[in-house]
PDB file of C-alpha atoms in Angstrom:
ATOM      1  CA  UNK A   1     203.233  51.855 182.479  1.00 54.00           C
ATOM      2  CA  UNK A   2     199.813  51.693 183.045  1.00 60.00           C
ATOM      3  CA  UNK A   3     198.665  54.436 180.324  1.00 61.00           C
ATOM      4  CA  UNK A   4     200.632  52.684 178.347  1.00 68.00           C
ATOM      5  CA  UNK A   5     198.146  49.454 178.397  1.00 71.00           C
ATOM      6  CA  UNK A   6     195.376  51.737 177.945  1.00 71.00           C
ATOM      7  CA  UNK A   7     196.659  53.613 175.126  1.00 73.00           C
ATOM      8  CA  UNK A   8     197.644  49.790 173.849  1.00 77.00           C
ATOM      9  CA  UNK A   9     194.307  48.233 174.461  1.00 81.00           C
ATOM     10  CA  UNK A  10     192.855  51.503 172.383  1.00 77.00           C
ATOM     11  CA  UNK A  11     194.598  51.279 169.711  1.00 82.00           C
ATOM     12  CA  UNK A  12     194.394  47.305 169.700  1.00 76.00           C
ATOM     13  CA  UNK A  13     190.093  47.991 169.703  1.00 77.00           C
ATOM     14  CA  UNK A  14     190.211  50.611 166.947  1.00 82.00           C
ATOM     15  CA  UNK A  15     192.614  48.298 164.424  1.00 78.00           C
ATOM     16  CA  UNK A  16     189.245  45.730 165.499  1.00 82.00           C
ATOM     17  CA  UNK A  17     186.707  48.256 164.573  1.00 71.00           C
ATOM     18  CA  UNK A  18     188.300  49.204 161.441  1.00 65.00           C
ATOM     19  CA  UNK A  19     188.959  45.581 160.294  1.00 65.00           C
ATOM     20  CA  UNK A  20     185.412  44.766 160.898  1.00 61.00           C
ATOM     21  CA  UNK A  21     184.164  47.784 159.239  1.00 54.00           C
ATOM     22  CA  UNK A  22     185.788  47.091 156.702  1.00 59.00           C
ATOM     23  CA  UNK A  23     184.806  43.175 155.746  1.00 53.00           C
ATOM     24  CA  UNK A  24     181.108  44.880 156.460  1.00 52.00           C
ATOM     25  CA  UNK A  25     181.491  46.967 153.840  1.00 56.00           C
ATOM     26  CA  UNK A  26     182.914  44.670 151.161  1.00 46.00           C
ATOM     27  CA  UNK A  27     179.624  42.201 152.235  1.00 45.00           C
ATOM     28  CA  UNK A  28     177.474  44.527 151.305  1.00 46.00           C
ATOM     29  CA  UNK A  29     179.265  45.606 147.892  1.00 47.00           C
ATOM     30  CA  UNK A  30     179.023  42.281 147.024  1.00 45.00           C
ATOM     31  CA  UNK A  31     175.518  41.661 147.985  1.00 51.00           C
ATOM     32  CA  UNK A  32     173.164  41.855 144.391  1.00 53.00           C
ATOM     33  CA  UNK A  33     172.610  45.071 143.131  1.00 54.00           C
ATOM     34  CA  UNK A  34     175.921  46.281 144.725  1.00 63.00           C
ATOM     35  CA  UNK A  35     177.921  45.264 141.249  1.00 77.00           C
ATOM     36  CA  UNK A  36     178.107  47.995 138.819  1.00 86.00           C
ATOM     37  CA  UNK A  37     178.385  46.861 134.457  1.00 90.00           C
ATOM     38  CA  UNK A  38     180.338  49.696 132.568  1.00 90.00           C
ATOM     39  CA  UNK A  39     180.570  50.472 129.414  1.00 91.00           C
ATOM     40  CA  UNK A  40     178.427  50.166 126.229  1.00 90.00           C
ATOM     41  CA  UNK A  41     180.063  46.556 125.418  1.00 93.00           C
ATOM     42  CA  UNK A  42     177.900  44.949 128.986  1.00 92.00           C
ATOM     43  CA  UNK A  43     174.639  46.384 127.575  1.00 93.00           C
ATOM     44  CA  UNK A  44     175.298  44.867 124.486  1.00 93.00           C
ATOM     45  CA  UNK A  45     175.999  41.526 125.861  1.00 94.00           C
ATOM     46  CA  UNK A  46     173.477  42.298 128.321  1.00 93.00           C
ATOM     47  CA  UNK A  47     170.948  42.837 125.397  1.00 93.00           C
ATOM     48  CA  UNK A  48     171.570  39.892 123.451  1.00 94.00           C
ATOM     49  CA  UNK A  49     171.208  37.816 126.250  1.00 95.00           C
ATOM     50  CA  UNK A  50     168.562  39.101 127.609  1.00 95.00           C
ATOM     51  CA  UNK A  51     170.100  40.068 131.016  1.00 93.00           C
ATOM     52  CA  UNK A  52     167.896  42.294 133.247  1.00 92.00           C
ATOM     53  CA  UNK A  53     168.304  43.874 136.950  1.00 89.00           C
ATOM     54  CA  UNK A  54     171.809  45.169 137.660  1.00 90.00           C
ATOM     55  CA  UNK A  55     173.610  48.359 137.727  1.00 91.00           C
ATOM     56  CA  UNK A  56     175.262  49.643 134.617  1.00 93.00           C
ATOM     57  CA  UNK A  57     177.297  52.722 134.276  1.00 95.00           C
ATOM     58  CA  UNK A  58     177.540  54.181 130.684  1.00 96.00           C
ATOM     59  CA  UNK A  59     178.121  57.242 128.591  1.00 96.00           C
ATOM     60  CA  UNK A  60     176.615  58.270 125.732  1.00 97.00           C
ATOM     61  CA  UNK A  61     173.991  61.180 123.617  1.00 98.00           C
ATOM     62  CA  UNK A  62     170.693  62.403 124.587  1.00 98.00           C
ATOM     63  CA  UNK A  63     169.331  61.476 121.257  1.00 98.00           C
ATOM     64  CA  UNK A  64     165.261  62.198 122.421  1.00 98.00           C
ATOM     65  CA  UNK A  65     163.582  64.350 125.077  1.00 97.00           C
ATOM     66  CA  UNK A  66     160.361  62.347 125.917  1.00 95.00           C
ATOM     67  CA  UNK A  67     157.471  64.040 127.346  1.00 91.00           C
ATOM     68  CA  UNK A  68     156.648  63.404 131.142  1.00 83.00           C
ATOM     69  CA  UNK A  69     153.921  60.990 131.942  1.00 73.00           C
ATOM     70  CA  UNK A  70     150.961  62.347 132.223  1.00 67.00           C
ATOM     71  CA  UNK A  71     149.803  60.452 135.490  1.00 72.00           C
ATOM     72  CA  UNK A  72     153.460  60.088 137.297  1.00 68.00           C
ATOM     73  CA  UNK A  73     154.830  63.790 136.134  1.00 68.00           C
ATOM     74  CA  UNK A  74     158.062  63.083 138.145  1.00 84.00           C
ATOM     75  CA  UNK A  75     159.600  60.908 135.334  1.00 90.00           C
ATOM     76  CA  UNK A  76     162.189  62.867 133.227  1.00 93.00           C
ATOM     77  CA  UNK A  77     162.140  60.187 130.220  1.00 94.00           C
ATOM     78  CA  UNK A  78     164.885  60.410 127.315  1.00 97.00           C
ATOM     79  CA  UNK A  79     166.859  58.117 125.193  1.00 97.00           C
ATOM     80  CA  UNK A  80     170.068  58.138 124.979  1.00 97.00           C
ATOM     81  CA  UNK A  81     172.825  56.602 121.953  1.00 97.00           C
ATOM     82  CA  UNK A  82     175.548  54.538 123.121  1.00 96.00           C
ATOM     83  CA  UNK A  83     178.510  54.183 121.788  1.00 94.00           C
ATOM     84  CA  UNK A  84     177.778  50.837 119.355  1.00 94.00           C
ATOM     85  CA  UNK A  85     174.331  52.984 118.497  1.00 95.00           C
ATOM     86  CA  UNK A  86     172.518  50.662 120.855  1.00 95.00           C
ATOM     87  CA  UNK A  87     168.960  52.973 122.351  1.00 96.00           C
ATOM     88  CA  UNK A  88     168.512  52.837 125.950  1.00 97.00           C
ATOM     89  CA  UNK A  89     165.686  54.540 127.526  1.00 97.00           C
ATOM     90  CA  UNK A  90     166.595  56.455 130.753  1.00 97.00           C
ATOM     91  CA  UNK A  91     163.667  57.316 133.313  1.00 94.00           C
ATOM     92  CA  UNK A  92     164.820  60.010 135.838  1.00 93.00           C
ATOM     93  CA  UNK A  93     163.397  60.243 139.132  1.00 89.00           C
ATOM     94  CA  UNK A  94     163.390  64.008 139.129  1.00 87.00           C
ATOM     95  CA  UNK A  95     161.594  64.509 142.554  1.00 84.00           C
ATOM     96  CA  UNK A  96     164.005  63.194 144.184  1.00 85.00           C
ATOM     97  CA  UNK A  97     166.913  63.862 142.019  1.00 87.00           C
ATOM     98  CA  UNK A  98     166.168  66.983 140.357  1.00 88.00           C
ATOM     99  CA  UNK A  99     165.699  67.328 136.873  1.00 92.00           C
ATOM    100  CA  UNK A 100     168.220  67.250 134.329  1.00 95.00           C
ATOM    101  CA  UNK A 101     168.560  70.445 131.850  1.00 96.00           C
ATOM    102  CA  UNK A 102     169.285  68.468 128.692  1.00 97.00           C
ATOM    103  CA  UNK A 103     169.019  68.890 125.166  1.00 97.00           C
ATOM    104  CA  UNK A 104     169.257  66.567 122.681  1.00 98.00           C
ATOM    105  CA  UNK A 105     173.183  65.664 121.237  1.00 98.00           C
ATOM    106  CA  UNK A 106     174.202  66.506 125.226  1.00 98.00           C
ATOM    107  CA  UNK A 107     176.402  63.684 126.250  1.00 98.00           C
ATOM    108  CA  UNK A 108     175.814  62.211 129.521  1.00 98.00           C
ATOM    109  CA  UNK A 109     177.673  59.424 131.680  1.00 97.00           C
ATOM    110  CA  UNK A 110     174.525  57.830 133.490  1.00 97.00           C
ATOM    111  CA  UNK A 111     174.273  54.896 136.419  1.00 94.00           C
ATOM    112  CA  UNK A 112     171.076  53.158 136.684  1.00 93.00           C
ATOM    113  CA  UNK A 113     169.480  49.762 137.002  1.00 93.00           C
ATOM    114  CA  UNK A 114     169.422  48.061 133.810  1.00 95.00           C
ATOM    115  CA  UNK A 115     166.015  46.501 132.901  1.00 95.00           C
ATOM    116  CA  UNK A 116     165.788  44.143 129.606  1.00 95.00           C
ATOM    117  CA  UNK A 117     163.574  45.266 126.638  1.00 95.00           C
ATOM    118  CA  UNK A 118     162.939  44.684 123.349  1.00 94.00           C
ATOM    119  CA  UNK A 119     164.179  47.892 121.850  1.00 92.00           C
ATOM    120  CA  UNK A 120     167.720  48.271 123.865  1.00 93.00           C
ATOM    121  CA  UNK A 121     166.790  48.532 127.518  1.00 95.00           C
ATOM    122  CA  UNK A 122     165.780  50.790 129.913  1.00 96.00           C
ATOM    123  CA  UNK A 123     168.035  52.123 133.259  1.00 96.00           C
ATOM    124  CA  UNK A 124     166.316  53.563 136.134  1.00 92.00           C
ATOM    125  CA  UNK A 125     166.566  54.230 139.664  1.00 89.00           C
ATOM    126  CA  UNK A 126     169.013  57.169 138.723  1.00 92.00           C
ATOM    127  CA  UNK A 127     168.641  58.630 141.766  1.00 88.00           C
ATOM    128  CA  UNK A 128     169.851  57.778 145.676  1.00 81.00           C
ATOM    129  CA  UNK A 129     168.534  54.899 147.204  1.00 76.00           C
ATOM    130  CA  UNK A 130     167.682  55.776 151.060  1.00 70.00           C
ATOM    131  CA  UNK A 131     166.507  51.535 150.837  1.00 70.00           C
ATOM    132  CA  UNK A 132     169.794  50.269 150.037  1.00 69.00           C
ATOM    133  CA  UNK A 133     168.980  47.749 147.653  1.00 71.00           C
ATOM    134  CA  UNK A 134     171.311  48.850 145.501  1.00 67.00           C
ATOM    135  CA  UNK A 135     174.147  51.481 144.977  1.00 78.00           C
ATOM    136  CA  UNK A 136     172.705  54.614 144.102  1.00 83.00           C
ATOM    137  CA  UNK A 137     172.435  55.739 140.540  1.00 90.00           C
ATOM    138  CA  UNK A 138     173.189  59.193 139.129  1.00 92.00           C
ATOM    139  CA  UNK A 139     173.442  61.395 135.964  1.00 96.00           C
ATOM    140  CA  UNK A 140     176.790  63.578 135.078  1.00 95.00           C
ATOM    141  CA  UNK A 141     175.525  66.290 132.957  1.00 97.00           C
ATOM    142  CA  UNK A 142     177.821  69.245 132.280  1.00 96.00           C
ATOM    143  CA  UNK A 143     179.826  68.480 135.579  1.00 94.00           C
ATOM    144  CA  UNK A 144     176.990  68.763 137.416  1.00 94.00           C
ATOM    145  CA  UNK A 145     175.824  65.318 139.383  1.00 93.00           C
ATOM    146  CA  UNK A 146     172.151  64.523 139.455  1.00 93.00           C
ATOM    147  CA  UNK A 147     171.511  61.851 142.159  1.00 89.00           C
TER     148      UNK A 147
END
């Protein structure tokens, strides 16, 4: 009887712990910076209405590979063409996430923070965020994830 009571308490404690963990996870994921807008339609709308500062996940084709910054060589830059023709600049921290071996015409899937610009926008923070201010970003290229 005592063993049965003890196991019931342990199971009860485990259930309470799981409920708390799930609740905390839902609150954490609903904080600003933890929602993800997906697809080129989301970025098209964001560009039209000058929205900025949200996580976006979008696929496209590498249109142009740009030179790394002369002062700050850690950022790999390229432009990608989305399904609607919109061009987006991608700024990838290769020091944190590794350089992506891109070629013009390659398909890529990118998750990063969208920042509005006149020319179509920029996706940045395409790497892990150890500060827990936003979801991790990444670039998927030819079956490899660079984050």
